[in-house]
XYZ file of C-alpha atoms in Angstrom:
566
model
C 34.975 -43.313 -52.783
C 33.868 -46.763 -50.807
C 32.349 -49.018 -53.675
C 31.297 -52.174 -52.609
C 30.639 -53.762 -48.348
C 31.341 -57.514 -48.438
C 27.880 -60.394 -47.207
C 27.713 -62.363 -43.917
C 30.959 -64.220 -42.766
C 31.954 -67.777 -44.331
C 29.670 -67.505 -47.314
C 32.154 -68.991 -50.017
C 33.464 -66.582 -52.689
C 32.874 -68.908 -55.895
C 29.625 -69.190 -54.702
C 28.553 -65.701 -55.757
C 27.545 -63.794 -58.681
C 30.075 -62.050 -61.230
C 29.452 -58.445 -59.929
C 29.585 -56.318 -62.962
C 28.869 -52.768 -61.164
C 28.217 -52.180 -57.891
C 26.748 -49.621 -56.286
C 28.256 -47.330 -54.188
C 26.933 -48.316 -50.437
C 28.156 -45.239 -47.930
C 30.389 -46.156 -44.816
C 27.782 -45.798 -42.021
C 26.299 -49.080 -44.349
C 29.359 -51.586 -44.191
C 29.997 -49.899 -40.538
C 27.033 -52.016 -39.389
C 27.231 -54.618 -41.614
C 30.877 -55.326 -39.651
C 29.028 -53.980 -35.963
C 26.458 -56.833 -36.462
C 28.900 -59.878 -37.750
C 29.656 -59.821 -41.150
C 32.624 -60.530 -41.995
C 34.724 -59.280 -45.358
C 36.329 -61.294 -47.458
C 37.776 -57.727 -48.591
C 37.044 -54.782 -46.095
C 36.378 -51.737 -48.675
C 37.307 -52.218 -52.450
C 38.764 -48.713 -52.980
C 37.997 -47.545 -56.808
C 40.914 -46.053 -57.906
C 41.761 -42.960 -58.413
C 38.647 -42.093 -56.406
C 37.802 -38.788 -54.176
C 37.633 -39.708 -50.406
C 34.822 -38.501 -48.912
C 36.607 -37.593 -46.370
C 37.516 -33.934 -46.728
C 41.226 -32.062 -44.623
C 38.605 -29.806 -42.716
C 36.820 -32.839 -40.812
C 40.142 -34.093 -40.703
C 41.514 -31.414 -38.511
C 38.738 -31.066 -36.264
C 38.398 -34.750 -35.122
C 41.988 -34.395 -34.274
C 44.197 -33.744 -31.653
C 47.019 -31.181 -31.958
C 50.360 -31.839 -30.527
C 49.938 -28.643 -27.910
C 46.634 -27.391 -26.420
C 46.261 -23.960 -24.506
C 43.781 -24.708 -21.186
C 42.447 -23.303 -18.766
C 44.497 -25.675 -17.347
C 47.412 -24.987 -18.324
C 49.353 -26.054 -21.963
C 48.253 -30.078 -23.026
C 50.849 -31.855 -25.428
C 49.794 -35.000 -26.902
C 52.348 -37.144 -28.952
C 49.996 -37.993 -32.038
C 47.186 -37.719 -30.471
C 48.055 -39.695 -26.999
C 48.619 -37.561 -24.136
C 52.082 -37.034 -22.157
C 52.239 -37.659 -18.664
C 51.933 -33.766 -18.103
C 49.022 -33.710 -19.567
C 47.240 -36.842 -18.212
C 48.043 -35.568 -14.813
C 46.070 -32.848 -15.287
C 43.803 -33.821 -17.052
C 42.712 -36.332 -14.098
C 43.783 -33.832 -11.747
C 40.574 -31.701 -13.008
C 38.027 -34.600 -13.692
C 38.625 -34.919 -9.899
C 38.318 -31.283 -9.218
C 34.987 -30.828 -11.413
C 33.745 -33.950 -9.874
C 34.248 -32.652 -6.201
C 33.342 -30.128 -8.005
C 29.801 -30.973 -8.987
C 29.214 -33.245 -5.271
C 29.038 -29.747 -3.390
C 27.009 -27.355 -5.872
C 24.925 -30.836 -7.031
C 24.257 -31.982 -3.527
C 24.501 -29.229 -1.192
C 20.682 -29.476 -0.292
C 21.560 -33.656 1.120
C 24.620 -32.311 3.520
C 22.232 -29.367 4.249
C 19.907 -31.373 6.033
C 22.343 -33.565 7.920
C 24.161 -30.607 8.698
C 20.268 -30.393 10.641
C 20.422 -33.062 12.070
C 24.134 -33.829 13.621
C 23.028 -30.261 15.667
C 19.941 -31.014 16.898
C 22.552 -34.634 17.821
C 24.581 -32.338 19.921
C 22.240 -30.572 21.992
C 21.066 -34.231 22.624
C 17.244 -33.737 20.511
C 16.909 -36.994 19.093
C 15.016 -38.859 16.247
C 11.265 -38.553 17.310
C 11.606 -36.109 19.334
C 10.720 -31.877 18.492
C 12.688 -29.166 18.675
C 9.485 -26.838 19.642
C 10.109 -22.716 20.024
C 7.693 -21.715 21.686
C 8.918 -17.783 21.924
C 9.540 -17.769 18.325
C 13.585 -18.123 16.583
C 15.147 -15.409 17.491
C 18.917 -14.590 15.987
C 20.721 -17.360 18.627
C 20.560 -19.929 16.203
C 21.945 -20.556 13.003
C 19.841 -21.354 10.719
C 19.298 -21.187 6.553
C 16.776 -18.420 6.677
C 14.275 -19.214 9.218
C 11.589 -16.484 10.395
C 10.829 -14.637 13.294
C 7.494 -15.168 12.985
C 5.767 -18.212 13.646
C 5.896 -21.353 15.915
C 8.385 -23.649 14.552
C 8.360 -27.679 15.365
C 11.336 -29.223 13.647
C 12.452 -33.486 14.340
C 13.712 -35.460 12.557
C 11.617 -39.071 12.151
C 13.046 -42.286 12.025
C 11.360 -45.048 10.221
C 14.611 -47.717 10.008
C 12.586 -50.626 12.190
C 9.245 -49.504 9.718
C 6.555 -46.916 8.718
C 6.087 -44.229 11.618
C 2.234 -42.822 12.551
C 3.007 -38.390 13.336
C -0.582 -37.345 14.440
C 0.028 -33.418 13.067
C -2.165 -30.461 14.912
C -4.785 -28.098 13.482
C -3.963 -24.545 11.527
C -0.099 -26.028 10.582
C 1.640 -24.961 7.612
C 3.881 -27.581 7.525
C 6.061 -30.226 5.194
C 8.443 -33.099 5.245
C 10.700 -33.802 3.434
C 13.725 -36.297 3.043
C 17.732 -36.402 4.343
C 18.136 -35.752 0.606
C 15.920 -32.352 1.059
C 13.101 -34.189 -1.057
C 9.844 -33.152 -0.989
C 7.544 -35.580 0.384
C 4.590 -34.770 1.438
C 2.672 -31.710 2.313
C 0.812 -31.507 5.433
C -1.656 -28.607 7.050
C -2.677 -25.806 5.721
C -1.239 -26.836 2.107
C -1.535 -30.298 2.889
C -4.832 -33.518 2.691
C -5.658 -32.404 6.129
C -6.511 -28.885 5.388
C -5.560 -27.058 8.267
C -7.804 -29.626 10.396
C -5.148 -31.764 11.897
C -4.400 -35.597 9.884
C -2.782 -38.791 11.181
C -0.035 -38.793 8.737
C 1.488 -42.746 8.142
C 5.240 -42.449 7.087
C 6.771 -45.299 5.161
C 10.640 -45.853 4.845
C 12.358 -47.559 2.285
C 12.127 -51.359 1.519
C 8.894 -51.523 2.854
C 6.648 -54.980 2.027
C 3.719 -54.998 4.507
C 0.712 -54.466 4.735
C -1.006 -50.964 4.110
C -3.692 -48.976 6.108
C -6.568 -48.901 3.413
C -7.997 -45.533 5.419
C -7.970 -43.181 8.235
C -4.199 -42.089 7.072
C -2.262 -40.230 5.266
C -0.231 -42.335 3.390
C 3.933 -40.586 2.341
C 5.947 -42.704 0.681
C 9.910 -41.438 1.337
C 12.937 -42.583 -0.336
C 15.549 -41.483 2.762
C 15.380 -44.236 6.275
C 14.872 -40.466 7.882
C 11.984 -38.103 7.218
C 12.997 -34.444 8.521
C 9.433 -32.656 9.960
C 9.548 -29.052 9.254
C 6.468 -27.602 11.031
C 5.000 -23.874 11.418
C 1.753 -23.051 13.052
C 0.399 -19.163 12.586
C 0.276 -16.941 15.745
C -2.964 -16.536 18.082
C -4.230 -12.642 18.118
C -0.745 -12.492 17.973
C 0.318 -14.577 20.815
C 2.299 -17.742 20.534
C 1.257 -19.247 23.753
C -2.145 -20.510 22.297
C -0.091 -21.848 19.382
C 2.258 -23.457 21.466
C -0.239 -25.026 24.141
C -2.292 -26.518 20.450
C 0.976 -27.968 19.360
C 1.731 -29.747 22.291
C -1.803 -31.688 22.729
C -2.162 -32.160 19.301
C 2.040 -33.167 17.664
C 1.526 -37.606 18.584
C 5.386 -39.619 17.378
C 4.884 -43.329 17.365
C 4.855 -46.273 15.515
C 2.581 -48.145 12.586
C 1.065 -51.159 14.400
C -0.503 -53.269 11.832
C -3.704 -54.828 11.942
C -5.236 -52.259 13.522
C -7.377 -48.946 12.071
C -7.034 -49.466 8.307
C -7.414 -53.111 7.935
C -11.313 -54.471 6.547
C -11.812 -58.021 8.342
C -12.834 -58.950 5.072
C -8.640 -58.619 4.082
C -8.243 -60.289 6.822
C -9.886 -62.754 5.145
C -8.100 -62.823 2.331
C -5.498 -63.916 4.288
C -1.604 -63.277 4.587
C -2.187 -60.917 7.024
C -3.078 -60.049 10.518
C -5.693 -58.614 13.110
C -3.986 -56.890 15.312
C -4.028 -53.989 18.018
C -3.801 -49.831 17.157
C -0.989 -48.366 18.454
C -1.296 -45.955 21.295
C -0.684 -42.216 20.402
C 2.702 -41.547 21.806
C 3.638 -37.398 22.471
C 7.256 -37.255 22.047
C 9.860 -35.643 23.878
C 9.624 -30.777 23.856
C 12.748 -29.514 23.609
C 13.172 -25.415 23.921
C 14.030 -23.489 20.747
C 14.034 -20.998 21.704
C 17.006 -18.813 22.525
C 19.391 -21.822 21.828
C 22.273 -21.484 20.430
C 22.673 -24.766 18.097
C 24.955 -24.355 14.557
C 22.899 -26.420 11.434
C 25.014 -24.581 8.598
C 27.340 -27.276 5.750
C 30.621 -26.267 6.329
C 32.343 -24.658 3.436
C 35.551 -25.934 4.162
C 37.499 -30.008 2.791
C 35.117 -31.494 7.135
C 32.022 -30.420 4.121
C 32.987 -33.728 2.299
C 33.155 -35.921 5.889
C 29.887 -34.187 6.613
C 29.091 -36.137 2.798
C 30.132 -38.951 3.534
C 28.464 -40.152 6.595
C 25.278 -38.885 4.683
C 26.165 -41.549 2.128
C 27.164 -44.269 5.085
C 23.921 -43.499 7.293
C 21.382 -43.893 4.164
C 20.233 -47.301 1.451
C 22.606 -46.676 -0.941
C 20.137 -46.953 -4.173
C 18.072 -43.677 -2.207
C 19.561 -40.683 -4.464
C 19.606 -40.422 -8.342
C 23.181 -42.971 -9.534
C 23.768 -40.040 -12.076
C 24.111 -37.469 -8.428
C 25.610 -40.228 -6.801
C 28.372 -40.786 -9.591
C 30.343 -37.100 -8.295
C 30.065 -38.413 -5.284
C 32.031 -41.994 -5.736
C 34.178 -40.648 -8.384
C 35.903 -39.011 -5.510
C 35.905 -41.682 -2.868
C 32.591 -42.018 -0.959
C 30.371 -44.505 -1.344
C 28.930 -46.464 0.499
C 29.732 -49.520 3.179
C 33.635 -48.487 2.021
C 36.020 -45.728 3.908
C 36.607 -42.522 2.841
C 40.194 -41.582 2.984
C 41.634 -39.763 0.151
C 45.541 -38.861 -0.314
C 47.034 -35.915 0.204
C 46.600 -35.584 -3.742
C 42.927 -35.788 -3.684
C 42.649 -34.229 -0.316
C 44.810 -30.936 -2.077
C 41.667 -31.311 -4.509
C 38.739 -30.926 -2.717
C 40.265 -28.496 -0.856
C 40.647 -26.215 -3.261
C 37.141 -27.311 -5.006
C 35.143 -26.956 -1.907
C 36.515 -23.563 -1.495
C 35.718 -23.042 -6.018
C 31.662 -24.591 -5.124
C 31.084 -22.268 -2.413
C 32.384 -19.271 -4.331
C 29.927 -20.382 -6.868
C 26.906 -20.898 -4.151
C 27.240 -17.900 -2.353
C 27.365 -15.811 -6.173
C 24.610 -17.504 -6.828
C 22.919 -17.054 -3.783
C 23.823 -13.022 -3.758
C 24.411 -12.027 -7.328
C 22.111 -13.880 -9.643
C 22.507 -13.610 -13.546
C 19.064 -14.982 -14.253
C 16.641 -12.739 -15.309
C 13.580 -14.988 -14.807
C 14.617 -15.350 -11.127
C 13.524 -11.477 -11.030
C 9.837 -11.048 -9.857
C 9.684 -7.352 -11.666
C 10.853 -5.601 -14.106
C 13.967 -3.673 -14.015
C 13.939 -4.936 -10.078
C 16.004 -6.599 -6.708
C 13.563 -8.704 -6.037
C 13.763 -11.968 -7.120
C 12.880 -16.118 -5.918
C 14.867 -18.944 -7.803
C 11.261 -20.621 -7.509
C 10.059 -18.790 -10.300
C 11.083 -20.443 -13.019
C 11.296 -23.625 -12.261
C 9.387 -24.159 -8.952
C 9.918 -26.819 -6.530
C 11.997 -29.697 -8.298
C 13.606 -26.713 -10.462
C 12.527 -27.675 -14.079
C 9.225 -27.029 -14.672
C 7.090 -23.056 -14.980
C 4.922 -22.764 -11.536
C 1.041 -24.284 -12.903
C -0.909 -21.412 -13.839
C -4.154 -21.094 -11.689
C -8.332 -20.642 -13.952
C -10.733 -20.889 -13.460
C -11.291 -24.179 -14.284
C -8.587 -24.636 -12.215
C -5.237 -25.441 -12.429
C -3.349 -25.399 -15.697
C 0.352 -26.981 -15.645
C 2.869 -25.944 -18.460
C 4.608 -29.167 -19.399
C 7.494 -30.793 -18.347
C 10.457 -28.908 -19.561
C 12.927 -32.180 -19.772
C 15.953 -30.012 -17.558
C 17.686 -29.431 -14.236
C 17.807 -25.888 -13.343
C 20.869 -26.552 -11.426
C 21.643 -22.641 -10.659
C 18.343 -22.085 -9.176
C 18.973 -25.855 -7.202
C 22.407 -24.624 -5.956
C 20.898 -21.251 -5.418
C 17.493 -22.078 -3.125
C 19.430 -24.514 -1.101
C 22.569 -22.562 -0.702
C 20.412 -20.271 1.387
C 17.510 -21.834 2.729
C 16.039 -25.012 4.937
C 12.860 -27.102 3.886
C 11.526 -27.355 0.291
C 7.427 -27.780 -0.188
C 5.179 -27.343 -2.851
C 3.948 -24.686 -1.037
C 6.863 -22.424 -1.900
C 6.104 -22.142 -5.090
C 2.142 -21.650 -6.564
C -0.231 -18.674 -7.555
C -2.916 -19.977 -5.790
C -4.572 -17.527 -3.180
C -4.648 -18.125 0.135
C -2.452 -20.707 0.617
C 0.937 -20.926 1.774
C 3.613 -18.661 0.929
C 5.993 -16.562 -1.147
C 8.977 -14.939 -0.917
C 10.871 -12.564 -2.655
C 14.360 -11.891 -1.796
C 16.928 -8.300 -1.411
C 20.060 -8.928 -1.956
C 21.421 -5.700 -2.962
C 19.895 -2.012 -3.052
C 17.957 -0.101 -5.594
C 21.826 0.927 -7.559
C 22.562 -2.986 -7.227
C 25.035 -2.487 -4.417
C 25.011 -4.877 -1.802
C 24.198 -3.969 1.937
C 26.123 -2.094 3.595
C 25.207 -2.830 7.454
C 27.176 0.622 8.317
C 24.946 2.407 5.767
C 21.157 3.346 6.422
C 18.640 2.282 3.227
C 14.200 2.600 3.367
C 11.647 0.331 1.484
C 7.990 0.952 1.376
C 5.408 -1.042 0.846
C 1.747 0.123 -0.506
C -1.110 -0.123 1.073
C -3.114 -3.219 0.816
C 0.241 -5.599 1.416
C -0.836 -8.669 0.061
C -1.153 -11.125 2.519
C -4.326 -12.856 3.356
C -2.313 -13.622 7.355
C 0.137 -11.860 7.749
C 4.002 -10.183 6.199
C 7.437 -9.362 7.833
C 11.461 -8.542 6.384
C 13.858 -10.409 7.913
C 17.350 -9.505 7.705
C 20.268 -11.804 7.331
C 23.825 -12.390 7.960
C 26.028 -12.415 5.139
C 27.958 -15.257 6.500
C 25.891 -17.756 7.855
C 22.289 -17.105 5.826
C 21.236 -17.219 9.335
C 19.338 -14.419 10.467
C 21.534 -11.005 11.366
C 22.878 -11.164 15.424
C 21.744 -7.460 16.941
C 21.172 -6.731 20.463
C 17.266 -6.484 18.317
C 17.546 -10.486 18.285
C 14.102 -10.757 15.778
C 15.974 -8.681 13.129
C 12.364 -8.821 12.130
C 9.597 -5.926 10.816
C 5.748 -6.985 9.996
C 1.673 -6.756 10.489
C 2.018 -9.102 13.748
C 2.956 -7.300 17.405
C 5.004 -10.252 18.204
C 7.881 -10.236 19.133
C 8.327 -7.043 18.461
C 5.579 -3.907 17.612
C 3.858 -4.538 14.660
C 5.006 -2.246 11.567
C 2.802 1.066 11.313
C 1.128 2.187 7.834
C 1.502 5.754 7.621
C -1.818 8.050 6.565
C -2.042 6.962 2.849
C -1.790 3.645 4.143
C 2.217 2.606 3.429
C 4.087 1.583 4.969
C 8.202 2.158 4.950
C 10.440 0.208 7.113
C 13.677 2.009 7.919
C 18.137 -0.457 7.735
C 20.237 1.119 10.267
C 22.760 1.542 13.600
C 20.596 2.293 15.005
C 17.313 3.630 15.525
C 15.964 6.659 12.991
C 14.948 10.197 14.800
C 10.295 10.049 14.017
C 10.771 6.206 12.805
C 8.012 3.890 14.872
C 9.894 1.000 16.721
C 8.378 -1.359 14.122
C 9.376 0.331 11.494
C 13.169 -0.194 11.730
C 15.370 -3.396 11.495
C 18.616 -2.621 13.509
C 21.932 -3.819 11.493
C 25.291 -4.210 12.454
C 28.079 -1.420 10.888
C 30.388 -4.457 10.907
C 28.300 -7.404 9.251
C 26.363 -7.272 5.366
C 22.964 -8.525 5.856
C 19.983 -9.440 2.575
C 15.796 -9.946 2.841
C 13.303 -11.528 3.110
C 9.982 -10.275 2.189
C 7.512 -13.069 3.379
C 3.861 -12.751 2.425
C 1.459 -15.553 4.278
C -1.563 -16.731 2.540
C -0.581 -14.691 -0.955
C -2.965 -12.167 -2.467
C -3.355 -11.954 -6.445
C -2.512 -9.009 -7.005
C 1.354 -10.424 -5.680
C 0.642 -12.483 -8.390
C -1.010 -10.444 -10.901
C 2.302 -7.558 -9.736
C -0.642 -5.160 -9.556
C 1.359 -4.778 -6.248
C 4.733 -3.548 -5.983
C 7.452 -2.964 -3.263
C 9.733 0.357 -3.527
C 13.411 -1.042 -4.321
C 15.712 -1.124 -1.126
C 17.305 2.967 -1.208
C 20.410 3.627 0.367
C 18.809 6.964 2.392
C 22.265 9.696 3.103
C 25.216 8.381 1.360
């Protein structure tokens, strides 16, 4: 038993009073004194014959055996010191783990980079817009895009200073940074509330004057912001909507000293008066029918794309905890990414396993909180943690929104699953508010829990009163690309709109049944059938735009996707 911990460093032992009996002092007290700088003339005075406080079981629990069997093989130690073979195996595993995390934890950033490089390959520059005037079809490879709304997409460059984006009325859009972090909504869920607004996007490190009024100011942590806009059709016709977008969407540099600067503030000094910037209509590129790839790779080139992303942005724009694994595999701002043969082999294996993980989380989820209905195959990874993948969606009550307290942790599986399959993130995708934004249900398996077979026939029934104030749709996606399934239909969708394919028809009781098969079933209207490819697996998304209470209280529920005649 430890009986005494000595006093302060340098104290004369003779000056101490004689000790007749010393009270027992615990080990941690002694250690704290040691750490604080006290000296020990006699470090520990042990009572002769006293039993040790540390038990054999405790010693075993903190010791390492000479041989350990593990998932990375047999590990050997000499009195706790690793052998050369063990150290090599452990470092290989450590590098593999960092590479794995560089994919699963930060795939969302590489996803944005893939969109940017796809745009660049198509000749679309920063501050220009890709506009799908006749809607997006299956020619383009975009993660789970739709064939129901007019898309307009682009990258706004903030590296030379703040930029103004004037948005069109009746939009449903968002600004995200290049690590797919939400910056601001615009349109119906944004501060302009669908009337069109003037947004001032401010990049990292800006120290100049910002206007006091006249703009919706939004700060980005990255020097580029991706603009993701959607607008609804006008009477099932995209042409009037496209005209509104072209006439109202502007992108131009902010001019300090103009609108937003009060004269009184100018008189205080430190700022200059200036002229208002002249709004500029961006260059529009046609997207409908464009064959463009915006999907991240899932081989070694993934890490090369990740390196290009890291080099293109300031070093401190990502959480250091997330940047740590990236740096550990040799991707660092201002440094060349040049893995040797050993590391390249590890990275190649890690991306294969990480991609398998993203695909499993994105197609075969195990978390029961992701499933919207009990005993159902309809699910969404946003339900448990919201757009930040942290805290459940706020409850909406008669008194207003009632947020849940922060959970204190990230739902990493949900984050990986969502970004593996989807483009863009916004609170409008994950809120219980009726009549605003949109809601989504994924189906990756049929009613029997089996993945969909492109050669088989299935059907799903949506009961009367589909809870969507704007419109609803079902869209099929290719398993491999997670983009719209390519068939002769071009637009693999069915829904309440009659463009770009006929609207789905309800039966006499008001229920709507949609069929999925390679050939149109006999007696099924064209608008109630989505074509499949016998050689391709597929997954499905049900979209509800401006969702109603029946969705949130679950009083309305679609059927499971039933195999027919299989």
